[in-house]
Amino acid sequence: MSTRILNLELGARSYPIRIGSGLLRDPVSYQLLRGRRAMLVTDENVAQHHLDSVLHALKLPRDQALVLKAGESQKSWEQAGEVLDWMLASRLSRDGALIALGGGVIGDLAGFCASLYQRGIDFVQLPTTLLAQVDSSVGGKTAVNHPRGKNLIGAFHQPIAVVADTDTLATLPPRELRAGLAEVIKYGLLADPILFGWLEKNLDRILALESQFIAETIERCCAIKARIVGLDERESVSGGPRALLNLGHTFGHAIETFTGYSEWLHGEAVAAGMCMAADLSHRMGWIKAVELERATRLLGRVGLPTSPPDGMTPEGFRDLMGLDKKVKGGKLRLVLLRSIGEAVLTADFDEGALHATLEKFCNAGPAHAFAVSI
Amino acid sequence: MSTRILNLELGARSYPIRIGSGLLRDPVSYQLLRGRRAMLVTDENVAQHHLDSVLHALKLPRDQALVLKAGESQKSWEQAGEVLDWMLASRLSRDGALIALGGGVIGDLAGFCASLYQRGIDFVQLPTTLLAQVDSSVGGKTAVNHPRGKNLIGAFHQPIAVVADTDTLATLPPRELRAGLAEVIKYGLLADPILFGWLEKNLDRILALESQFIAETIERCCAIKARIVGLDERESVSGGPRALLNLGHTFGHAIETFTGYSEWLHGEAVAAGMCMAADLSHRMGWIKAVELERATRLLGRVGLPTSPPDGMTPEGFRDLMGLDKKVKGGKLRLVLLRSIGEAVLTADFDEGALHATLEKFCNAGPAHAFAVSI
């Protein structure tokens, strides 16, 4: 099978995104690192399936790999300190490189450490989840969480290469695959009506992991992300195009905070959040009822939640959305839809409409609630 | 007295450096922050002299200032975590700003926190030591220390403004003033023979804090630093011009590590390190005996140490210089002098000459050792 190669254009910080089957065990994927010292961070779940073949292709001894526990709780200030301790104890020099093998947690944590190690060293993303392959491994956002919220401490640090091996999705728990599809659908909703229609048509083949369809999905999503990141690398505070990638995320972060970042996966919270954003967009008269219906239906077909968990209240949402990074001068800004394929960042939404959306979704009841099915 | 204004040219990240008397209590210094939420970090020594007047000029309530203990030990991963906790607890938003009021420790620590807070917010440097005014506040290097070495964890994050109030030097302990002059002399040695001659001629007026001479000194140094940083913002791994600013620092870091970062000030260690670098440069046949003598004499006139502390051995130096950031592919690179006013970064020095330099300085004995005078 052929390798698809995209380039993220950022001047001196441009880098290739390679997508295809068998890339992790192919030494060609690591040519950029030839002759350089490298160290690798992964987690125990990913290590079980992929670590040996990656180390073999990299010709890296096992003691150059740090295997962390799996889970979002690893993305902490304390854990980042321990990874940095390990790198310093190994005396990695400034021209060495750090490799992240895993999903978004490993990529965000390792990227954060690479950005800080001796004020920044090269790092390579080897994403092994669909979410990481279409979203978090591309664009240079790195971070750890804080008890007060997700990704509140971080850095922009671009990788020097991203290698997305589609074979890794075969060992991914189905629930994580579905969560990744939430971000895939997000790209269609915010930037590409053709992608959205293509997903509606081909969802079953994607869910069945037909490799050409998976590779096509990843390539289309990365192309959108690469274009947006190229326009607005550091998500300008005044609200550049990159903020649009947060469609569904303000509601979603509130859900994740409410559920303690443990019960719901990020993609699941974003799925429910996108339904809420679409509902508000419809109440504003911006998208038609049929568009709201298409968005909600596609997310539902994937098996994703289309409403927040039981127990969340409109007041709870307001409170939890308060510290969100999209708060600007006290006024909440949201990413909403003008149509399927066009998103806008706006503080100019109707308070009453927002209230109605929150009321509706917080009273959706167990029939719509995802909590019953996990 | 007039304000001198330099501009550090870095495209979208350019910023002004204001130098003059009375700037900290002048609201004009803070115009860039007008209408924006700001928080301030300082230490207890600086707070005692300057905090009230700065808060007054900024119209900032006292609870927006965090007063840390003084000292290098504050520049730690754990302390950075606590500053970030404080900022998050105060719900500073992404368009807020952080102000560093103090010397190099406060500037490095606060700048590091500003670079990581929600992936980077604006920060302003209000340096209150000579060392910070001529060096650490300019150029965007931020960091914390690690038990394995100084500044090993950090980020490049440019301030949006630097305000150097020369009045602060009147309350600076004389020993810190002298340590700052080590970096001043460094600029002359590495880049500007005219500055070096001017310092030889006017040292007494500078030591007496004659304000025009102090302002002139800071301006000349900042102009050199701004030019070098403009050429090589991130100190390219392959050895760009910015690495030249590390003249004396490889030897100096070894001294600081040996003395546990507590007995010697950074500038004192750099002073002894520059004497060692000059000695090695002379042994290589690069600078004349008279140039070595001029460099050593000027540092000595300031009252700075011109040799390492008692108890350091050539073997100790080699070991402690091992993890230095200037190690490239296993081969140590040093900044050496071609003449007064011209430095080079090179791995191409004679091992025997280095050995002779280490032997000479480690046996310099108490007559040259600084340890007897502190």
Coordinates of C-alpha atoms in Angstrom, one line a residue, chain A residues 76-78 80-82 84-85 88-95 108 112 115-120 140-143 146-148 151-157 234-237 319 322-325 327-329, chain B residues 76-78 80-82 84-85 88-95 108 112 115-120 140-143 146-148 151-157 234-237 319 322-325 327-329:
Chain A
S76 CA 0.3 16.3 34.8
W77 CA 2.9 18.9 35.8
E78 CA 4.4 16.3 38.2
A80 CA 6.3 16.1 33.0
G81 CA 8.9 16.8 35.7
E82 CA 9.6 13.1 36.0
L84 CA 12.4 15.6 32.2
D85 CA 14.3 14.0 35.1
L88 CA 18.4 14.6 32.1
A89 CA 19.6 11.5 33.9
S90 CA 20.2 10.0 30.4
R91 CA 22.2 13.1 29.4
L92 CA 20.3 13.6 26.2
S93 CA 22.0 16.5 24.5
R94 CA 20.3 19.5 22.9
D95 CA 20.6 18.0 19.4
D108 CA 0.9 16.1 24.5
F112 CA 5.6 19.4 26.3
S115 CA 9.6 21.9 24.2
L116 CA 11.1 22.5 27.6
Y117 CA 14.2 20.2 27.6
Q118 CA 17.1 22.6 27.3
R119 CA 14.6 25.1 25.9
G120 CA 13.4 22.8 23.2
G140 CA 2.3 21.6 17.7
K141 CA 0.0 22.1 20.7
T142 CA 1.5 20.4 23.7
A143 CA 0.2 20.6 27.3
H146 CA -4.2 21.2 35.9
P147 CA -6.9 20.5 38.6
R148 CA -8.5 23.7 37.3
N151 CA -4.4 21.8 28.9
L152 CA -4.0 25.0 31.0
I153 CA -0.2 24.7 31.0
G154 CA 1.5 24.1 27.8
A155 CA 3.6 25.2 24.8
F156 CA 3.5 25.5 21.1
H157 CA 6.2 23.2 19.8
R234 CA -0.4 29.9 17.7
E235 CA -4.1 30.4 17.9
S236 CA -4.1 34.1 18.1
V237 CA -5.8 35.5 21.2
D319 CA -19.9 27.8 35.8
G322 CA -16.3 30.2 32.9
L323 CA -12.5 29.6 32.9
D324 CA -12.4 28.3 29.4
K325 CA -9.6 29.8 27.3
V327 CA -13.3 33.7 27.5
K328 CA -12.2 37.1 26.2
G329 CA -12.6 40.2 28.3
Chain B
S76 CA 12.8 25.4 40.4
W77 CA 10.2 23.3 38.6
E78 CA 8.2 23.1 41.9
A80 CA 7.1 27.4 38.7
G81 CA 4.2 25.0 39.4
E82 CA 3.2 27.1 42.4
L84 CA 1.1 28.8 37.7
D85 CA -1.3 27.6 40.4
L88 CA -4.9 29.9 37.5
A89 CA -6.5 30.5 40.9
S90 CA -6.7 34.1 40.0
R91 CA -8.3 33.2 36.7
L92 CA -6.0 35.3 34.6
S93 CA -7.2 35.0 31.0
R94 CA -5.1 34.3 27.9
D95 CA -5.0 38.0 27.0
D108 CA 13.7 33.8 34.3
F112 CA 9.0 30.7 32.1
S115 CA 5.5 31.1 28.4
L116 CA 3.5 28.1 29.7
Y117 CA 0.4 29.7 31.1
Q118 CA -2.4 28.7 28.6
R119 CA 0.5 28.1 26.1
G120 CA 1.9 31.6 26.5
G140 CA 13.6 35.8 25.7
K141 CA 15.5 33.1 27.5
T142 CA 13.5 31.8 30.4
A143 CA 14.2 28.8 32.6
H146 CA 17.4 21.3 37.9
P147 CA 19.6 19.4 40.4
R148 CA 21.6 18.3 37.4
N151 CA 18.6 26.4 33.2
L152 CA 18.2 22.9 31.9
I153 CA 14.4 23.3 31.7
G154 CA 13.1 26.4 29.9
A155 CA 11.6 28.1 27.0
F156 CA 12.2 30.9 24.6
H157 CA 9.6 33.5 25.2
R234 CA 16.8 30.6 19.6
E235 CA 20.5 29.9 19.9
S236 CA 20.7 27.5 17.0
V237 CA 22.1 24.1 18.0
D319 CA 33.5 16.3 34.9
G322 CA 30.4 17.3 30.7
L323 CA 26.6 17.9 30.7
D324 CA 26.9 21.5 29.5
K325 CA 24.6 22.5 26.7
V327 CA 28.4 19.6 24.3
K328 CA 27.7 18.7 20.6
G329 CA 28.0 15.1 19.5

